[in-house]
PDB file of C-alpha atoms (C1' of nucleotides) in Angstrom:
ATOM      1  CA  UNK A   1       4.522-117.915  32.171  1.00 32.00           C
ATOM      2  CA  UNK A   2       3.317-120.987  34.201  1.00 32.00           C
ATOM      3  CA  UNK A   3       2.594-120.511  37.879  1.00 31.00           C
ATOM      4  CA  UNK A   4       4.958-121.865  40.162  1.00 30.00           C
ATOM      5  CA  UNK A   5       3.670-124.064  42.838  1.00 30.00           C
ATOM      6  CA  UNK A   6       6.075-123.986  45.626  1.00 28.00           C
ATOM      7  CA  UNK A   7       4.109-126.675  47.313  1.00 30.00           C
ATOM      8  CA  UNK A   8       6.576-129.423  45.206  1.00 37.00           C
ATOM      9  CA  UNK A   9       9.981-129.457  46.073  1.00 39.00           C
ATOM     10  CA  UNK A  10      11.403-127.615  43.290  1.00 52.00           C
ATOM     11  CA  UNK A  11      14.421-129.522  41.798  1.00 70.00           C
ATOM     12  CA  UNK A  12      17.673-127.631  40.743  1.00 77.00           C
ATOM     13  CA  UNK A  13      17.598-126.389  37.376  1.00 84.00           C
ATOM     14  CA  UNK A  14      18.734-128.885  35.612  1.00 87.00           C
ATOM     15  CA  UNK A  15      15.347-130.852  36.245  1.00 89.00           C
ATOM     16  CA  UNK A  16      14.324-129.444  32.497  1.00 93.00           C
ATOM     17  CA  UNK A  17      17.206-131.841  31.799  1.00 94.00           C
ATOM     18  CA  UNK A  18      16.014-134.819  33.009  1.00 92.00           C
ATOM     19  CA  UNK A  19      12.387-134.415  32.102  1.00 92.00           C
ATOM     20  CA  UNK A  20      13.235-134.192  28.694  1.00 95.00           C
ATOM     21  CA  UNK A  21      15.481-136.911  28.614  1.00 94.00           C
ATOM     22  CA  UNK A  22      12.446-139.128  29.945  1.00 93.00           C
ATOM     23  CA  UNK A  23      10.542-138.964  27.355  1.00 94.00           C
ATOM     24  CA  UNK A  24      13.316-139.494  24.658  1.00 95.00           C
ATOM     25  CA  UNK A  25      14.888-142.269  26.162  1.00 88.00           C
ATOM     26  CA  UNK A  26      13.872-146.019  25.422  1.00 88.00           C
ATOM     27  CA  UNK A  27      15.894-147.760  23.226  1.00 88.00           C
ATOM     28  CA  UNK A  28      14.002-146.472  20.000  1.00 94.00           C
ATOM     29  CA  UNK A  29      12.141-143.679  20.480  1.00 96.00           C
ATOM     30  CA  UNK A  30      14.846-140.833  19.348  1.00 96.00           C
ATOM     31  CA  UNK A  31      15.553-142.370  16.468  1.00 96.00           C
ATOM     32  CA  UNK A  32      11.865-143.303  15.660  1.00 97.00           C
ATOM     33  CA  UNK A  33      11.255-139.225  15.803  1.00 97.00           C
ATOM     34  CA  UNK A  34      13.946-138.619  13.769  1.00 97.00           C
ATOM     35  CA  UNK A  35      12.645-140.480  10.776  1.00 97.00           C
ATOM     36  CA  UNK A  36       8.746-138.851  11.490  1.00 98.00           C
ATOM     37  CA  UNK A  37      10.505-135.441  11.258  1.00 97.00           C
ATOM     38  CA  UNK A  38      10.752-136.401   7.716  1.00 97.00           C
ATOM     39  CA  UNK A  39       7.064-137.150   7.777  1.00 98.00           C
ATOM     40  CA  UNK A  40       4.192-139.801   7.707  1.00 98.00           C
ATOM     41  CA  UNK A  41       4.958-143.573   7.870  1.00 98.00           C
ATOM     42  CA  UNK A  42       3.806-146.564   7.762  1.00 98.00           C
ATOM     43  CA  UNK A  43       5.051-149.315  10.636  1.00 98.00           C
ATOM     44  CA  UNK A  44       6.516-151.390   8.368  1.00 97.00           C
ATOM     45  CA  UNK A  45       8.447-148.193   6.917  1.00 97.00           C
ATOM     46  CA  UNK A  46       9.991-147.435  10.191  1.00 97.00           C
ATOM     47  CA  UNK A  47      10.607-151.068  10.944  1.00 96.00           C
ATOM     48  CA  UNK A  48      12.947-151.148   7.916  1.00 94.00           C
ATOM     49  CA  UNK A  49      14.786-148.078   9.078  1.00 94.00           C
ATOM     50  CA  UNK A  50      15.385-149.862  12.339  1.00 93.00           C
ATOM     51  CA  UNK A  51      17.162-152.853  11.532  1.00 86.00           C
ATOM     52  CA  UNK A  52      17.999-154.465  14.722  1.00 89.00           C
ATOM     53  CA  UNK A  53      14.547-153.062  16.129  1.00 93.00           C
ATOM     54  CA  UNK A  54      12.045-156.085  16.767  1.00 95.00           C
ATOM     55  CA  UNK A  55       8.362-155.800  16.282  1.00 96.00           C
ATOM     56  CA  UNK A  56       7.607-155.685  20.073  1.00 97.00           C
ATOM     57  CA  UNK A  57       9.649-153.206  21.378  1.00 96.00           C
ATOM     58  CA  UNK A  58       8.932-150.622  17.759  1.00 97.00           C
ATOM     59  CA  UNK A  59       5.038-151.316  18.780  1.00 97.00           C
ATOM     60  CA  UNK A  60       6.176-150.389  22.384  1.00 96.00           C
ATOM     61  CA  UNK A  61       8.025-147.075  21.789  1.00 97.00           C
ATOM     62  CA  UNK A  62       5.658-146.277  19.081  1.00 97.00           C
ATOM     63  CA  UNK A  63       2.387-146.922  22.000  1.00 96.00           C
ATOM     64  CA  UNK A  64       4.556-144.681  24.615  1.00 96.00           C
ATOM     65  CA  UNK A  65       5.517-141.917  22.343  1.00 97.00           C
ATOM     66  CA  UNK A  66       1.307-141.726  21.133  1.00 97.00           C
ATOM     67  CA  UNK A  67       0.228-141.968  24.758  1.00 95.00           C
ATOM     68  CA  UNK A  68       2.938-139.245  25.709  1.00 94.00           C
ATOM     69  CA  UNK A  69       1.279-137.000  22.640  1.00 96.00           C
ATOM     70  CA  UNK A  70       4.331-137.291  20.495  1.00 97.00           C
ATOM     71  CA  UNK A  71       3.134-138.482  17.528  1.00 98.00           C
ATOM     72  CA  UNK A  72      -0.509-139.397  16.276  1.00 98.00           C
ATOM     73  CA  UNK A  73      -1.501-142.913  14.774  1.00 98.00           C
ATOM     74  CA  UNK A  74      -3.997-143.762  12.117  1.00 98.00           C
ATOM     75  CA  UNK A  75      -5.527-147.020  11.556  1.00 97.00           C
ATOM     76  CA  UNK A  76      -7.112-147.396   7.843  1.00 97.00           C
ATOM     77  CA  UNK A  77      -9.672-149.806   7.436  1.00 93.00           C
ATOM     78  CA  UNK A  78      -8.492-151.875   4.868  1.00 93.00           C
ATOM     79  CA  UNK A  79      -7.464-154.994   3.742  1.00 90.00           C
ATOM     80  CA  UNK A  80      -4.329-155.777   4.278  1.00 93.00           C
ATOM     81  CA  UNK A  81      -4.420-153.004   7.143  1.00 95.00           C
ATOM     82  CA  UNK A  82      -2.529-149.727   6.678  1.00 97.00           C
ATOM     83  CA  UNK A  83      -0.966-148.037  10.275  1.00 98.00           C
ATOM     84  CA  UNK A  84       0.563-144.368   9.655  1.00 98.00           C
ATOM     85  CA  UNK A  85       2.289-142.653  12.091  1.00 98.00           C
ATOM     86  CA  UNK A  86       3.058-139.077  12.291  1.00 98.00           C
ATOM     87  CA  UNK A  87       4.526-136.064  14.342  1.00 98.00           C
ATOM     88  CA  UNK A  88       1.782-134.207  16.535  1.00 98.00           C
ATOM     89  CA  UNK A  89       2.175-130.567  17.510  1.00 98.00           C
ATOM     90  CA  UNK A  90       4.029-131.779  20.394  1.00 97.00           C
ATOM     91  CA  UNK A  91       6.352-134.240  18.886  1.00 98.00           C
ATOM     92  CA  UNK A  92       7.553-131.418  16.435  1.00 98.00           C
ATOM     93  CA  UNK A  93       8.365-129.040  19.175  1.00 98.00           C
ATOM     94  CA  UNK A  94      11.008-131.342  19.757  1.00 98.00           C
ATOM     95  CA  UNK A  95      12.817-131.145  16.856  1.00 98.00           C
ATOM     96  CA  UNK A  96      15.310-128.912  17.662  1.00 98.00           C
ATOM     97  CA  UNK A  97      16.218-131.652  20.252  1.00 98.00           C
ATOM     98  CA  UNK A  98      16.434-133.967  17.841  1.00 97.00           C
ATOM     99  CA  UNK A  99      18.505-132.097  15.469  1.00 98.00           C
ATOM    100  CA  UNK A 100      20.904-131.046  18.683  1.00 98.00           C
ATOM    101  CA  UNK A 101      21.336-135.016  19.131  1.00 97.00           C
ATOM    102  CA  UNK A 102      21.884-136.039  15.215  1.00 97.00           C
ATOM    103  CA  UNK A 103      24.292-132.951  14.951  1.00 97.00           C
ATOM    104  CA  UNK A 104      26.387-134.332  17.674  1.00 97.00           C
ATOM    105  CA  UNK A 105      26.406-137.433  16.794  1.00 96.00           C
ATOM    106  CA  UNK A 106      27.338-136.763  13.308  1.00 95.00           C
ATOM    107  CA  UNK A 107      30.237-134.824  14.527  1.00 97.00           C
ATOM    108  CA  UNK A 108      31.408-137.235  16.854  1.00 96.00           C
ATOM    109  CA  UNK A 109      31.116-140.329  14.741  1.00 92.00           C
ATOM    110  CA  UNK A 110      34.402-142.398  15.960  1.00 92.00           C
ATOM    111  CA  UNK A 111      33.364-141.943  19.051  1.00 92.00           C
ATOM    112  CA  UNK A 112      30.612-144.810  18.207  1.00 88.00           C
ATOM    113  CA  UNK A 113      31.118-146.349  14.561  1.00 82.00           C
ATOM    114  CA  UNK A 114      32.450-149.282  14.196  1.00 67.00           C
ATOM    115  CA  UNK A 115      35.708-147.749  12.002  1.00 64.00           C
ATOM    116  CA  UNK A 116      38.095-149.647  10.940  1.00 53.00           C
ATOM    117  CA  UNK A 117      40.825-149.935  13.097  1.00 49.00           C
TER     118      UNK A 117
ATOM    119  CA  UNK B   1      41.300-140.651  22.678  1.00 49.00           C
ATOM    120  CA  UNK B   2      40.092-144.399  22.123  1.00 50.00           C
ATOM    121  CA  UNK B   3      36.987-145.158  20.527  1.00 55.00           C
ATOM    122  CA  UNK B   4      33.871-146.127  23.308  1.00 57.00           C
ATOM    123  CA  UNK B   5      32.138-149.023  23.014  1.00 56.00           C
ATOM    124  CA  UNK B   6      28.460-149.278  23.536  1.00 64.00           C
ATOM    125  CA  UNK B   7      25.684-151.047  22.543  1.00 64.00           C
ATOM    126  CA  UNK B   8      25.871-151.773  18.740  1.00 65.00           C
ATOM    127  CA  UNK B   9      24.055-149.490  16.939  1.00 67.00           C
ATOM    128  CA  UNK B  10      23.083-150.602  13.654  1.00 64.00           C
ATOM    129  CA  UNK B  11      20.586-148.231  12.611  1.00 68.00           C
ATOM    130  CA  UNK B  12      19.887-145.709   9.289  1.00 76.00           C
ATOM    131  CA  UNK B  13      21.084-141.780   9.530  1.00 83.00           C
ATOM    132  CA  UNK B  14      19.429-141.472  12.518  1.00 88.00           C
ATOM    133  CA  UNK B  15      21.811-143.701  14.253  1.00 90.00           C
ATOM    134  CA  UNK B  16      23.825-140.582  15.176  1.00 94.00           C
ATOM    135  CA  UNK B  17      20.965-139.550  17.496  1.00 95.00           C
ATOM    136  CA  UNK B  18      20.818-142.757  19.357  1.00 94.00           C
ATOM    137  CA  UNK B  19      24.457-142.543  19.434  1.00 94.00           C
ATOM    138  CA  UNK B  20      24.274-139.318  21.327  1.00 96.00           C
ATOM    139  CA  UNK B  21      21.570-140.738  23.644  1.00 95.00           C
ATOM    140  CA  UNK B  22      23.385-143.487  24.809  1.00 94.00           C
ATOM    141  CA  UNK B  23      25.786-141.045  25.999  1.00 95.00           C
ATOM    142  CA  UNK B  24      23.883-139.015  27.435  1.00 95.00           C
ATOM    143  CA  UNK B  25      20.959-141.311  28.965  1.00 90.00           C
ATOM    144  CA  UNK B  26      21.718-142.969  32.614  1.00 89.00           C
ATOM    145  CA  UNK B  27      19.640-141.608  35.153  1.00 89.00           C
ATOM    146  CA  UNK B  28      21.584-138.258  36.185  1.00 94.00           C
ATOM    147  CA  UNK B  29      24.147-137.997  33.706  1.00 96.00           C
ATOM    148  CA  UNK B  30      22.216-135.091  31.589  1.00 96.00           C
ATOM    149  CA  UNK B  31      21.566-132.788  34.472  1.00 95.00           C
ATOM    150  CA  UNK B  32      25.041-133.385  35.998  1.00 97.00           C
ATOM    151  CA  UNK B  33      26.343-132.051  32.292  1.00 97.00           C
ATOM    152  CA  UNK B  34      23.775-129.220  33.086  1.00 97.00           C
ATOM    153  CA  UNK B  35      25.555-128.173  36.422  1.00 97.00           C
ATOM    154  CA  UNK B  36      29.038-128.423  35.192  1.00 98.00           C
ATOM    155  CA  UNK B  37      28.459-126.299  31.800  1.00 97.00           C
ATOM    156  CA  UNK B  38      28.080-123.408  34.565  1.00 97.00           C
ATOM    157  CA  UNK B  39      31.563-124.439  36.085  1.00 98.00           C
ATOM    158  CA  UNK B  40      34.161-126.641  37.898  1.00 98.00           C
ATOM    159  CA  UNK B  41      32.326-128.442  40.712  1.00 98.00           C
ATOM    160  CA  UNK B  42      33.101-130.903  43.618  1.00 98.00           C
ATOM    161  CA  UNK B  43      31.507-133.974  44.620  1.00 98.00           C
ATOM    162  CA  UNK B  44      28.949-132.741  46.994  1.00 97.00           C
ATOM    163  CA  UNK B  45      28.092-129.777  45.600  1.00 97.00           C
ATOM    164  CA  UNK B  46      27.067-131.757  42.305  1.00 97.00           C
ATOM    165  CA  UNK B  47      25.438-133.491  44.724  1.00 95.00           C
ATOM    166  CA  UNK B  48      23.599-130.784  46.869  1.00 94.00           C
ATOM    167  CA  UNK B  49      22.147-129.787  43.423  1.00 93.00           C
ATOM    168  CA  UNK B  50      20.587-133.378  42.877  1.00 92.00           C
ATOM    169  CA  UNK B  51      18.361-133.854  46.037  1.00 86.00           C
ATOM    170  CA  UNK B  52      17.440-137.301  45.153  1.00 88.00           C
ATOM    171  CA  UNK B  53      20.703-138.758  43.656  1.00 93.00           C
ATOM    172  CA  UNK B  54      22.382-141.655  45.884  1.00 94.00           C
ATOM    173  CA  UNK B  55      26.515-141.395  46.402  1.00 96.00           C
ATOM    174  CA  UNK B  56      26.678-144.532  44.481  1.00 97.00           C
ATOM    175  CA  UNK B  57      24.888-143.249  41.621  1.00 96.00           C
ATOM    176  CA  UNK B  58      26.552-140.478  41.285  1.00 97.00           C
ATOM    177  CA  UNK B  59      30.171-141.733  41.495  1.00 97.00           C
ATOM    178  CA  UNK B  60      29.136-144.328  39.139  1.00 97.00           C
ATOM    179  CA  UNK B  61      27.559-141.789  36.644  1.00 97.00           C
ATOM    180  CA  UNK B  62      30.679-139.819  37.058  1.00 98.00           C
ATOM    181  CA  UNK B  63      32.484-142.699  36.525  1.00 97.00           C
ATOM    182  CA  UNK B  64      30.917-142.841  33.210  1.00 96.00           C
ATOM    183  CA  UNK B  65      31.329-139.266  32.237  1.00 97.00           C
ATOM    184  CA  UNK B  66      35.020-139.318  32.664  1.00 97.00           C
ATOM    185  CA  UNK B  67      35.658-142.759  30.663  1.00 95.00           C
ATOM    186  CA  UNK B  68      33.704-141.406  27.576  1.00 95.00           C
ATOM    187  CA  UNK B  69      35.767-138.148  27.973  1.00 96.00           C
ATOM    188  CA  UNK B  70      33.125-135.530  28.959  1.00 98.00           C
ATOM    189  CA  UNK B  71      34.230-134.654  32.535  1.00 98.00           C
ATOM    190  CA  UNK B  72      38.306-134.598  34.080  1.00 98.00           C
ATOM    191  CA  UNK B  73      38.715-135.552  37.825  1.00 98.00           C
ATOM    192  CA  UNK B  74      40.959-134.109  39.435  1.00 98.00           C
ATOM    193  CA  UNK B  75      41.852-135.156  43.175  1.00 97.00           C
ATOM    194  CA  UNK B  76      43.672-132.929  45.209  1.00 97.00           C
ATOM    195  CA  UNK B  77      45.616-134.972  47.967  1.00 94.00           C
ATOM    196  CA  UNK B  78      43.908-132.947  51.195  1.00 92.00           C
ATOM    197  CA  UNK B  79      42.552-133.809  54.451  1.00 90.00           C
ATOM    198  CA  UNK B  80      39.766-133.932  54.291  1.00 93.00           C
ATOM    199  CA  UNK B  81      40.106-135.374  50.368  1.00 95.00           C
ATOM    200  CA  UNK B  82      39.168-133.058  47.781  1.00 97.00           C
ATOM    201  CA  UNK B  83      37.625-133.733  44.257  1.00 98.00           C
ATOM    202  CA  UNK B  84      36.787-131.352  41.271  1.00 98.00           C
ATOM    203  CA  UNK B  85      35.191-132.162  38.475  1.00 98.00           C
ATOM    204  CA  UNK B  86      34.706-130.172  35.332  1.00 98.00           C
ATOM    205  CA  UNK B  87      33.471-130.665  31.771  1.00 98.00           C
ATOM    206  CA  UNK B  88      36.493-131.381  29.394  1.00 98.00           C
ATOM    207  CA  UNK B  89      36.478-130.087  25.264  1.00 98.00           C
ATOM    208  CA  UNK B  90      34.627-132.841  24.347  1.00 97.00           C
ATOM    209  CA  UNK B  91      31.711-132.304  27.324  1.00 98.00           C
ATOM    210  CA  UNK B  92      31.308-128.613  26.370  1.00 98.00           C
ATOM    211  CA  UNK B  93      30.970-129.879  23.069  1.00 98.00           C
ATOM    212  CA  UNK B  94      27.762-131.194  24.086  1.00 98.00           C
ATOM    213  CA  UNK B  95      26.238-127.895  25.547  1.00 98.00           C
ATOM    214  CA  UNK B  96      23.719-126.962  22.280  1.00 98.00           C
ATOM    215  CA  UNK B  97      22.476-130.438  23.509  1.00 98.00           C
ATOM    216  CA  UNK B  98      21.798-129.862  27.030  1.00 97.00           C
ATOM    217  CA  UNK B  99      20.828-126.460  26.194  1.00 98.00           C
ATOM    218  CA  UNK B 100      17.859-127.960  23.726  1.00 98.00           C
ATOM    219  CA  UNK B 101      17.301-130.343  26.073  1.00 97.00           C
ATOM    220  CA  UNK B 102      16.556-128.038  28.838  1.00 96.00           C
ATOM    221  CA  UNK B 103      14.531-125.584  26.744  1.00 97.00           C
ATOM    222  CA  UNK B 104      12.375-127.595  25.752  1.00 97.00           C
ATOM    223  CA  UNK B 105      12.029-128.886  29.326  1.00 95.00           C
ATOM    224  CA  UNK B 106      11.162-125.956  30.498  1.00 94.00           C
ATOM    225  CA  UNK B 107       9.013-124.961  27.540  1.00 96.00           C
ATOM    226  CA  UNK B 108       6.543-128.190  28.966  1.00 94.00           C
ATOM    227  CA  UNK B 109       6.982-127.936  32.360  1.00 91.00           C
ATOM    228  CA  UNK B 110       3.381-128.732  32.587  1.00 90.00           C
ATOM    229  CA  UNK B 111       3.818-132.579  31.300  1.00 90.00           C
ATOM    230  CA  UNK B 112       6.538-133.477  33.822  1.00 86.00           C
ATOM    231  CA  UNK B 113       5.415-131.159  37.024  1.00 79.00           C
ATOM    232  CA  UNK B 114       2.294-132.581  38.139  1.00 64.00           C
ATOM    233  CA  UNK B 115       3.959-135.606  38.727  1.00 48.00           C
ATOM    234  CA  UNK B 116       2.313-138.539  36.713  1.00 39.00           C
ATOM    235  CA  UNK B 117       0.436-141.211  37.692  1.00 39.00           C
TER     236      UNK B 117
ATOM    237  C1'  DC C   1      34.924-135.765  52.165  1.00 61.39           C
ATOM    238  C1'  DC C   2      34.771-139.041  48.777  1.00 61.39           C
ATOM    239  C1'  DG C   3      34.166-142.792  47.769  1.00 61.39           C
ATOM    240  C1'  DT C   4      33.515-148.994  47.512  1.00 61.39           C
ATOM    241  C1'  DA C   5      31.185-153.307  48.339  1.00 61.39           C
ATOM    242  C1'  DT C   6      27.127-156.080  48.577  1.00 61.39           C
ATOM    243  C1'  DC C   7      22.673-157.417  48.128  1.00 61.39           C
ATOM    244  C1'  DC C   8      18.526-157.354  45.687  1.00 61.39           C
ATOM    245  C1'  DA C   9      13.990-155.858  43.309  1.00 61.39           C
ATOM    246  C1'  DA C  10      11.995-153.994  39.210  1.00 61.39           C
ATOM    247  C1'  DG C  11      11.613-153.616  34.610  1.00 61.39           C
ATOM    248  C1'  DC C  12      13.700-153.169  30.039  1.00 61.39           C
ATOM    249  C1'  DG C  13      14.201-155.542  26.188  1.00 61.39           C
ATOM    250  C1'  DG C  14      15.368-159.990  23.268  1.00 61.39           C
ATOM    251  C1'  DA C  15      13.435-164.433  21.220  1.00 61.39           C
ATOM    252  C1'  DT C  16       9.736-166.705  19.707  1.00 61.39           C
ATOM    253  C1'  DA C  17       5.081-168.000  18.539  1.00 61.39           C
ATOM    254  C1'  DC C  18       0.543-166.709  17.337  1.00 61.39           C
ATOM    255  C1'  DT C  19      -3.575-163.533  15.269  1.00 61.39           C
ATOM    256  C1'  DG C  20      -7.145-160.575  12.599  1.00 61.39           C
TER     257       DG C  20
ATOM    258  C1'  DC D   1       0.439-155.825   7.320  1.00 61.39           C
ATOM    259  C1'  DA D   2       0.460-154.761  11.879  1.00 61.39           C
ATOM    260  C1'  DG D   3       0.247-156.161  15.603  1.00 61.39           C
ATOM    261  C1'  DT D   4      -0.264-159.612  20.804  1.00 61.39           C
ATOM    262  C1'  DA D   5       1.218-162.968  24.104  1.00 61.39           C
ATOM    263  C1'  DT D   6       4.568-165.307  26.812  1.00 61.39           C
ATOM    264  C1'  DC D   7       8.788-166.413  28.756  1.00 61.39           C
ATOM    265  C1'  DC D   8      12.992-164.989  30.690  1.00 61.39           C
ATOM    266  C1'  DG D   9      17.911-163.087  31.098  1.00 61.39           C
ATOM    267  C1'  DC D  10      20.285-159.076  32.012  1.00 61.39           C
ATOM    268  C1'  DT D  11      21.015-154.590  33.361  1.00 61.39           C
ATOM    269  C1'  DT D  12      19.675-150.556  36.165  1.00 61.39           C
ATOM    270  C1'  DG D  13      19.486-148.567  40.149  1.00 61.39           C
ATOM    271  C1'  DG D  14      17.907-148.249  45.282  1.00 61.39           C
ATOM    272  C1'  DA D  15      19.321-149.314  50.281  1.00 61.39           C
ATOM    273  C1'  DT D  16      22.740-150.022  53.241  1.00 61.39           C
ATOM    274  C1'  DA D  17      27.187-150.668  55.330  1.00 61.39           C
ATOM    275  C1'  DC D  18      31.990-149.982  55.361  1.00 61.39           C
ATOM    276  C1'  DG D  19      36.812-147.736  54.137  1.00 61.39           C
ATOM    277  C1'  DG D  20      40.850-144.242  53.228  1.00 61.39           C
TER     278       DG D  20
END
DNA sequence: CCGTATCCAAGCGGATACTG
DNA sequence: CAGTATCCGCTTGGATACGG
């Protein structure tokens, strides 16, 4: 068990909340974990599981989720280059998060598909 | 109970995890899910539990909550006025979410205390 | 006590073009 | 293939003041 600094103002509770929440939020990055739970691949393989995604912002979430320890990304010297990206340590202690989410959202779905009306 | 719309989501399976992120996302909306999982709550005291929270935040996160259907208002016609809220089927349907999400919060305290830089 | 109304700055994220 | 670079609109959210 971590020491507790009182020094910091200690939030409520909930704080756990909202810290997790930060690093999950951007407009990709649950979704980008989700298909890495699954395992290794390449950019171009998660670009085409993100339709509406555009090259900027997947290289964004995928440079925030690596600097936040999330997932680990390895450059192959080759020609035509090869990018994989994988779940660290870290990034799979989240799955249970992630499951949480999908399992909601899968049992919610006309809340947010576009049924037909 | 109407479908809600929000951004389009257009993605593969894991769609239904950004789905339940979009939800949930806004700055205080997971921890004020947190607070009312434990019970009914009025305006200031979900407010005394987030020390940094602004009144218009939190009425307009509120706001939120109750049009997708996760929180009922209920005004009691006082003086001074008198406002519960509390988490309705659907919100508590969302507690294995909040409860992963705080777990694993508080399972890595030590990425979010120390206060980044 | 429980809000609204207004103003405004910061930054997220889309579109597009270019590169090794 | 896997990115950068640039421009820019739109939303988010903070500060503040006022209202029932």
């Amino acid at each position: 068990m971590a020491r507790i600094r009182h020094k910091e103002l200690t939030c409520s509770p909930g704080c756990a909340v909202e810290a997790t929440l930060q690093f999950i939020d951007g407009k990709w990055k649950g979704v980008v974990l989700y298909h890495l739970l699954k395992g290794t691949l390449r950019f171009n393989e998660i670009r085409r599981r993100l339709p509406n995604v555009t090259q900027r912002m997947l290289t964004n979430q995928l440079r925030e989720l690596e600097r936040d320890g999330f997932i680990e990304r390895t450059v192959y010297a080759e020609v035509p280059p090869r990018v994989e990206y994988s779940l660290s340590e870290r990034g799979l202690s989240l799955e249970p998060v992630i499951v949480a989410l999908k399992a909601w959202g899968d049992a919610n779905k006309d809340l947010w598909l576009p049924a037909e009306e």
